[in-house]
mmCIF file with all atom_site columns, C-alpha atoms in Angstrom:
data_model
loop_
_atom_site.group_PDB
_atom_site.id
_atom_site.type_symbol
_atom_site.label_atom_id
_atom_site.label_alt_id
_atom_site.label_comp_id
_atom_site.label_asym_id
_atom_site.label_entity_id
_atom_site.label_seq_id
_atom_site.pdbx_PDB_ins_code
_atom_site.Cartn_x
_atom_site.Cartn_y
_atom_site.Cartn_z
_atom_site.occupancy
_atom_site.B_iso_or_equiv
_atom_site.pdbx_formal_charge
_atom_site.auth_seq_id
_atom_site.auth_comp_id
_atom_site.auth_asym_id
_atom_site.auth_atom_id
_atom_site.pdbx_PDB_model_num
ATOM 1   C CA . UNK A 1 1   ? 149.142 68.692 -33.371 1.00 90.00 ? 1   UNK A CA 1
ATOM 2   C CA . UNK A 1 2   ? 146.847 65.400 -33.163 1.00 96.00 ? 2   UNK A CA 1
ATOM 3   C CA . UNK A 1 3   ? 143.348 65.346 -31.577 1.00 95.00 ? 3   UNK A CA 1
ATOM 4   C CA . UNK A 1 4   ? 140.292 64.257 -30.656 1.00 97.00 ? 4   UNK A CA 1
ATOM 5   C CA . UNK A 1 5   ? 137.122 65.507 -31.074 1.00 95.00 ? 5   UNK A CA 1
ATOM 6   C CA . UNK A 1 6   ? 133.591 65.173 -30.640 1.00 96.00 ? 6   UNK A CA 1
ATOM 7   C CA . UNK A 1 7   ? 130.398 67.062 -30.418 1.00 95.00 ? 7   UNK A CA 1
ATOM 8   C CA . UNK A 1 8   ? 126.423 66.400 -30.111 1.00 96.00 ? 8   UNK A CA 1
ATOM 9   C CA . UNK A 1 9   ? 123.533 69.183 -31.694 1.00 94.00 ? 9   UNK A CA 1
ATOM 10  C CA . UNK A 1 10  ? 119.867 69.139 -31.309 1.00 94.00 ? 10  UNK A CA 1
ATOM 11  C CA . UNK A 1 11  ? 118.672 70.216 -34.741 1.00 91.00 ? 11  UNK A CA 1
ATOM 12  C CA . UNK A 1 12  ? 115.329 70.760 -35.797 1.00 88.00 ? 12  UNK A CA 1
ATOM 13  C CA . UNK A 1 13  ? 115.903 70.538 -39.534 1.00 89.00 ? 13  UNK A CA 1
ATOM 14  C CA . UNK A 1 14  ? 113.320 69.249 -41.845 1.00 88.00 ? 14  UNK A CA 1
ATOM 15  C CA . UNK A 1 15  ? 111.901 69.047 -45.444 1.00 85.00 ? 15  UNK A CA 1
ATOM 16  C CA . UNK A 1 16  ? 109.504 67.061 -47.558 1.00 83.00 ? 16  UNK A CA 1
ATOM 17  C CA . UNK A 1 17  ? 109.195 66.485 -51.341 1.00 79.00 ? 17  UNK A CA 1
ATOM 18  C CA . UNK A 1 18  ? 105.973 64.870 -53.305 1.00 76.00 ? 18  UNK A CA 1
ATOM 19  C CA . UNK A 1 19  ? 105.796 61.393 -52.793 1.00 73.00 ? 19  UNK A CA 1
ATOM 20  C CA . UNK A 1 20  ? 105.040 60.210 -56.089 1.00 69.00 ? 20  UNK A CA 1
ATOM 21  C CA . UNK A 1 21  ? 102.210 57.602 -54.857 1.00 68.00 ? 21  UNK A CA 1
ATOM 22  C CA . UNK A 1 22  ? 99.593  57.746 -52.983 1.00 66.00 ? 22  UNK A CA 1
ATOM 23  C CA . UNK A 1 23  ? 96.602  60.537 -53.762 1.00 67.00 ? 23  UNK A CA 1
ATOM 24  C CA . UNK A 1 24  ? 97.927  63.640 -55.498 1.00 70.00 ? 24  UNK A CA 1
ATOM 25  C CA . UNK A 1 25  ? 99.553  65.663 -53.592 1.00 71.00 ? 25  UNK A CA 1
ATOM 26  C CA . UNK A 1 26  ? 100.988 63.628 -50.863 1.00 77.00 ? 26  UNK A CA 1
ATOM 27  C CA . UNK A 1 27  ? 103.930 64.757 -49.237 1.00 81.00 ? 27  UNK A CA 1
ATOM 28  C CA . UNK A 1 28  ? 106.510 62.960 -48.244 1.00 80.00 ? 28  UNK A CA 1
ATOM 29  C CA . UNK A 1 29  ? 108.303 64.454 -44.864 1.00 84.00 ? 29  UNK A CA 1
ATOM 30  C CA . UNK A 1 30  ? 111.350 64.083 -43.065 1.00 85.00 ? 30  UNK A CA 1
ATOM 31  C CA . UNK A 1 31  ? 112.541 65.491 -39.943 1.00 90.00 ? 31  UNK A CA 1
ATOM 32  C CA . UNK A 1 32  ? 116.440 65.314 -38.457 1.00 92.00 ? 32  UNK A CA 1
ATOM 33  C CA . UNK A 1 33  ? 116.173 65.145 -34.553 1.00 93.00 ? 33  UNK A CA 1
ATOM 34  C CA . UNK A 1 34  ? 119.667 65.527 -33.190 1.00 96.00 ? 34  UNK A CA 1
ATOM 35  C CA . UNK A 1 35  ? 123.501 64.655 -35.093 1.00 96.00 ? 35  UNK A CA 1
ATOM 36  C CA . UNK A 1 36  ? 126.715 63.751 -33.641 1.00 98.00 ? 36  UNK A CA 1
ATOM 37  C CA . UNK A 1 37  ? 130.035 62.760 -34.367 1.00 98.00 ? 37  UNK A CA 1
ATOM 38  C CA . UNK A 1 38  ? 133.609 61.329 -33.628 1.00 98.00 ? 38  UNK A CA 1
ATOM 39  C CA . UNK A 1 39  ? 136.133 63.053 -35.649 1.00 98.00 ? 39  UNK A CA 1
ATOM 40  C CA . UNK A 1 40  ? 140.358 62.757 -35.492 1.00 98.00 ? 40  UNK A CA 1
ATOM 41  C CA . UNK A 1 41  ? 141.842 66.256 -35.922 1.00 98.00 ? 41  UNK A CA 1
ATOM 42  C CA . UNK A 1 42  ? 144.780 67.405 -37.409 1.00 98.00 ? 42  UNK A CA 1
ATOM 43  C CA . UNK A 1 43  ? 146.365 70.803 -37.132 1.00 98.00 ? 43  UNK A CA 1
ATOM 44  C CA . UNK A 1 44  ? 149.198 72.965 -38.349 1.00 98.00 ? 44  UNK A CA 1
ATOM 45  C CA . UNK A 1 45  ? 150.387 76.497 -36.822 1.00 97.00 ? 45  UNK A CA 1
ATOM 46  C CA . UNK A 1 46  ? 150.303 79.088 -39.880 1.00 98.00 ? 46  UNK A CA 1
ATOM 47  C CA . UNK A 1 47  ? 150.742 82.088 -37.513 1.00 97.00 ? 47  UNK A CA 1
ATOM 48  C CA . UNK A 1 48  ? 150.916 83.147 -33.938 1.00 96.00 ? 48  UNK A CA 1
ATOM 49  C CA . UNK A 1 49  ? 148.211 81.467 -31.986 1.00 96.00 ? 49  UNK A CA 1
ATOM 50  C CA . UNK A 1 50  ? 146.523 80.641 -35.377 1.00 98.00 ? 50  UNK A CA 1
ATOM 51  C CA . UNK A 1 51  ? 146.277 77.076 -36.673 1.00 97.00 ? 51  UNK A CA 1
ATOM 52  C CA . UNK A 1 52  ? 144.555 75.390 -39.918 1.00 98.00 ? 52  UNK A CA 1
ATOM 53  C CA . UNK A 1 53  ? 143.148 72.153 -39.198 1.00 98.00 ? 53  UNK A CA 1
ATOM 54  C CA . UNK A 1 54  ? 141.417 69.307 -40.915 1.00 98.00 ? 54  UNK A CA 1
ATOM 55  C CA . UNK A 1 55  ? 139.226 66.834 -39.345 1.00 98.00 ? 55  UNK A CA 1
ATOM 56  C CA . UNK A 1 56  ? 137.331 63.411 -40.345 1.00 98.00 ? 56  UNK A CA 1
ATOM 57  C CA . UNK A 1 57  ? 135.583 60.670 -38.242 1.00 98.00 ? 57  UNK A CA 1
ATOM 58  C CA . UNK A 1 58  ? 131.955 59.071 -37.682 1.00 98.00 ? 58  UNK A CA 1
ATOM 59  C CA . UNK A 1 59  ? 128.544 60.814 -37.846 1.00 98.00 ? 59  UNK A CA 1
ATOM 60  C CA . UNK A 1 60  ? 125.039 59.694 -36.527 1.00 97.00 ? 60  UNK A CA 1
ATOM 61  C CA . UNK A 1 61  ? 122.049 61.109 -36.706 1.00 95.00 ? 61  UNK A CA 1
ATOM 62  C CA . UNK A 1 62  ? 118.090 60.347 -35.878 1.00 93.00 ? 62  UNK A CA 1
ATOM 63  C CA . UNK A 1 63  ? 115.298 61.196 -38.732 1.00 90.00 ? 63  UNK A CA 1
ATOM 64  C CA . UNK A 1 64  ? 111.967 60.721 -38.709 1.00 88.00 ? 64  UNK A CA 1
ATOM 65  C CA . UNK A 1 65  ? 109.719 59.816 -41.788 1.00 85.00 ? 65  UNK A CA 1
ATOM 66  C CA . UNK A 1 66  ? 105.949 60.171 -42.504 1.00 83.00 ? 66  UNK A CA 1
ATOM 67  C CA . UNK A 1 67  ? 103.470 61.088 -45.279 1.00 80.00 ? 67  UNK A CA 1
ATOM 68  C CA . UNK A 1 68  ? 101.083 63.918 -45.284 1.00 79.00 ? 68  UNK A CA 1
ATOM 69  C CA . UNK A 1 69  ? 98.372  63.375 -45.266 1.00 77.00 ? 69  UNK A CA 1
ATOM 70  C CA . UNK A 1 70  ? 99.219  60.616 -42.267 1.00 69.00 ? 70  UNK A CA 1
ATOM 71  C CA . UNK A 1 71  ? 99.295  57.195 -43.969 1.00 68.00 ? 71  UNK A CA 1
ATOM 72  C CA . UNK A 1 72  ? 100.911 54.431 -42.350 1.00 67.00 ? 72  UNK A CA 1
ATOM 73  C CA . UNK A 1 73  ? 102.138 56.034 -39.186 1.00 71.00 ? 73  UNK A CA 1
ATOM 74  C CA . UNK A 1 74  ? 106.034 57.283 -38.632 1.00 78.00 ? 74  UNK A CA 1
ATOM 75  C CA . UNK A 1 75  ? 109.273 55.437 -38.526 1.00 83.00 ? 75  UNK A CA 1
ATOM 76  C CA . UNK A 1 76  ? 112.032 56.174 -36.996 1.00 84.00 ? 76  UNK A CA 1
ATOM 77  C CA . UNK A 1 77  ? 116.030 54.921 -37.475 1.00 88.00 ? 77  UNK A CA 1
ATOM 78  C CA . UNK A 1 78  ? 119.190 56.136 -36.588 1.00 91.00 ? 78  UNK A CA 1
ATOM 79  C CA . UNK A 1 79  ? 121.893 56.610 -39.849 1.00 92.00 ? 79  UNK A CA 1
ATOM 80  C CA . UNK A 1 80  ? 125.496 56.254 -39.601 1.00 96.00 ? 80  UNK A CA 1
ATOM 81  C CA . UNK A 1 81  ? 128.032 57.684 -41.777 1.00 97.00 ? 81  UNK A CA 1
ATOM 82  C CA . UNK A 1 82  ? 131.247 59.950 -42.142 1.00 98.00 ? 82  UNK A CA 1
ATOM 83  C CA . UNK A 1 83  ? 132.093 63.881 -42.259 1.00 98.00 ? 83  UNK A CA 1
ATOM 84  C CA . UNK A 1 84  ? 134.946 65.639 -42.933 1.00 98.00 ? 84  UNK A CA 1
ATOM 85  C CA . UNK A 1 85  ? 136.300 69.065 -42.935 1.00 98.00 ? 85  UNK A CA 1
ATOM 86  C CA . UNK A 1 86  ? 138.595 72.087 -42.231 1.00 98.00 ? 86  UNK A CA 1
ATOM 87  C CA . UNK A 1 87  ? 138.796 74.728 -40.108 1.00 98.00 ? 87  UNK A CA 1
ATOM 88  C CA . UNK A 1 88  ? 140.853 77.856 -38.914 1.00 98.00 ? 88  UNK A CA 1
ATOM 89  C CA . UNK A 1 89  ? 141.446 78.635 -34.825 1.00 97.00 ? 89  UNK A CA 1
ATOM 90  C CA . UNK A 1 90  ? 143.067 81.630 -32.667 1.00 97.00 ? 90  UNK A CA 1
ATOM 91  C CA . UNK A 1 91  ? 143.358 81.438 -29.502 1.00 96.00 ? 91  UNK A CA 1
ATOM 92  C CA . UNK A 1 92  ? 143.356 84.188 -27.298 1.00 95.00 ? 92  UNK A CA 1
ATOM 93  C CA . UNK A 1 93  ? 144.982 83.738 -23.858 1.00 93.00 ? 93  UNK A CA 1
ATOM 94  C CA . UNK A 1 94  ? 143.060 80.642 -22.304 1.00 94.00 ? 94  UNK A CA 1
ATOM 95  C CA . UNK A 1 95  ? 140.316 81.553 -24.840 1.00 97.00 ? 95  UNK A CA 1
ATOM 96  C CA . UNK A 1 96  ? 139.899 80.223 -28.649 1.00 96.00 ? 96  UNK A CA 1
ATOM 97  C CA . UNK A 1 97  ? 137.867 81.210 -31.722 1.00 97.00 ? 97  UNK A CA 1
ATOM 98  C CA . UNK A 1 98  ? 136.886 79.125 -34.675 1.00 97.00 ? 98  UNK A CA 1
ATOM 99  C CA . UNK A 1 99  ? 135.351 78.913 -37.668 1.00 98.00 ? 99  UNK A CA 1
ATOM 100 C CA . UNK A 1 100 ? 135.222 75.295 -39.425 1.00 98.00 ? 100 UNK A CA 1
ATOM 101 C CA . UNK A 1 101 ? 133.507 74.045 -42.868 1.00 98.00 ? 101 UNK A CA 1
ATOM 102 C CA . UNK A 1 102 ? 132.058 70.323 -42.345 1.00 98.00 ? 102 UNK A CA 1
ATOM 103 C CA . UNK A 1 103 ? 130.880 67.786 -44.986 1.00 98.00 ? 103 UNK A CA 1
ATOM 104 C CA . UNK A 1 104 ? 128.198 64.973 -43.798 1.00 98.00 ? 104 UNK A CA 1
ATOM 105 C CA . UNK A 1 105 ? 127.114 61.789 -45.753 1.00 97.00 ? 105 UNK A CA 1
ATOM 106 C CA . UNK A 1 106 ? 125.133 59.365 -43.927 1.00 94.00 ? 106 UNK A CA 1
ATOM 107 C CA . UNK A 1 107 ? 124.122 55.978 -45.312 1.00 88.00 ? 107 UNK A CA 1
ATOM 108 C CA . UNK A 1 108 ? 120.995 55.544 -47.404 1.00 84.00 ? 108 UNK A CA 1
ATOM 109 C CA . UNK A 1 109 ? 118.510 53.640 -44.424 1.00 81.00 ? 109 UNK A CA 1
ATOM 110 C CA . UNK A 1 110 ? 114.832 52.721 -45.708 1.00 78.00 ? 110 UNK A CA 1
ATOM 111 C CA . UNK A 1 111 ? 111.657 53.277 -43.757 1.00 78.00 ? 111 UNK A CA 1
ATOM 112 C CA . UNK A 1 112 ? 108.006 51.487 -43.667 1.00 75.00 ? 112 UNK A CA 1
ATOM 113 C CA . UNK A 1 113 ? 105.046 52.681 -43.704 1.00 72.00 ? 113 UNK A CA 1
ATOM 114 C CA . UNK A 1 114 ? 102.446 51.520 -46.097 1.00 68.00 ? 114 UNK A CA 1
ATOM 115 C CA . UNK A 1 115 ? 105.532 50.459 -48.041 1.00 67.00 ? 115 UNK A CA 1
ATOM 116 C CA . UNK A 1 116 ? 109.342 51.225 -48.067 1.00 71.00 ? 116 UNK A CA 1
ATOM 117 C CA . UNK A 1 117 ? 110.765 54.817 -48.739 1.00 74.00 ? 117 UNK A CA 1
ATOM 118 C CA . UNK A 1 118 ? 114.003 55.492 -48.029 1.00 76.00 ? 118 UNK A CA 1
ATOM 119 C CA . UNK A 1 119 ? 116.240 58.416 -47.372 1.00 78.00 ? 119 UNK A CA 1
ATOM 120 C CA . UNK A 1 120 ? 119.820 59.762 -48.883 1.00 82.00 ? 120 UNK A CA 1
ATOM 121 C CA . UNK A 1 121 ? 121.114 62.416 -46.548 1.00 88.00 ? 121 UNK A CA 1
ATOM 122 C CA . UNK A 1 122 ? 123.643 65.031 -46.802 1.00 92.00 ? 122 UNK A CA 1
ATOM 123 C CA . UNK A 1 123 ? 124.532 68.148 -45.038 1.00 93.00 ? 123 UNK A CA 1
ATOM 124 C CA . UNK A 1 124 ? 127.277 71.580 -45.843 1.00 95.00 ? 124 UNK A CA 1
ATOM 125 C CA . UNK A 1 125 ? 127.477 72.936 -42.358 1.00 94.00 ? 125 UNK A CA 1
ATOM 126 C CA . UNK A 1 126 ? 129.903 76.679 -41.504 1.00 96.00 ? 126 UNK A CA 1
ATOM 127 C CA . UNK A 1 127 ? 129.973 76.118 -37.842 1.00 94.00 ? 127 UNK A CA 1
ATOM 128 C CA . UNK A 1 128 ? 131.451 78.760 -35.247 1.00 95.00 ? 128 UNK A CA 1
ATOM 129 C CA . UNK A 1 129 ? 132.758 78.325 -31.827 1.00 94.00 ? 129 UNK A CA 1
ATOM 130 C CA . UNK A 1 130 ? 133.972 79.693 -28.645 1.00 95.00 ? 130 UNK A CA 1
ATOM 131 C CA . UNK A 1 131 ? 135.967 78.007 -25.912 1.00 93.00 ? 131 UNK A CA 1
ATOM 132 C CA . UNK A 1 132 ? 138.261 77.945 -23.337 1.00 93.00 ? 132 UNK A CA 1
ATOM 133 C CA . UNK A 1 133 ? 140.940 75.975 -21.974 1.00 86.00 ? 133 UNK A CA 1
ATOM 134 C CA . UNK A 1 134 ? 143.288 75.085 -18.728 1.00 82.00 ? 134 UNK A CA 1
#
């Protein structure tokens, strides 16, 4: 079968790493807001009411940079990229399990403060769901 599929998470990931400038010990920090993508879907039946799938599409997502200690305020962009992945499903009646495996790459983007940084993105996601359908 041939789908569509898309989703929308609030996520309230975040890291930091030296920044290599500034006094010693700055920090550098990043925070990821919310992600979303747009993803075609292709799936196979391998048993009864079981199906393997793979899926691949779009990907946004919002981040937020800023040194510690504060120097030259926050910036904020919105990346863009692609994902892709696989997945396994069973339904159950009008109900449906999964468990899927998603790969995320979104575009290097740079950010200003006192001076450009910029930020390479990635993200291995095992995501489980729980639906229902007419």
């Amino acid at each position: 079968s041939l789908g569509i599929e898309a989703d929308v998470n609030w996520t309230d990931a975040d890291g930091s790493n030296l920044s290599g400038g500034g006094p010693p010990g700055e920090l550098y920090l990043i925070e990821q807001n919310w992600n979303a993508s747009l993803r075609a879907r292709v799936a196979v039946d391998i048993a009864t009411n079981t199906e393997l799938y793979g899926t691949i599409g779009a990907a946004w997502t919002e981040i937020d940079t800023k040194y510690s200690p504060l120097a030259g305020g926050t910036d904020s962009d919105t990346l863009q990229g692609w994902t892709t992945g696989f997945g396994l499903e069973r339904s159950f009646g009008a109900w449906f399990g999964r468990v899927e495996y998603r790969y995320t790459d979104y575009d290097d983007e740079n950010f200003f403060h006192l001076g450009p940084s910029s930020a390479d993105l990635t993200s291995n996601t095992i995501l489980f769901g729980v639906g229902w359908t007419m």
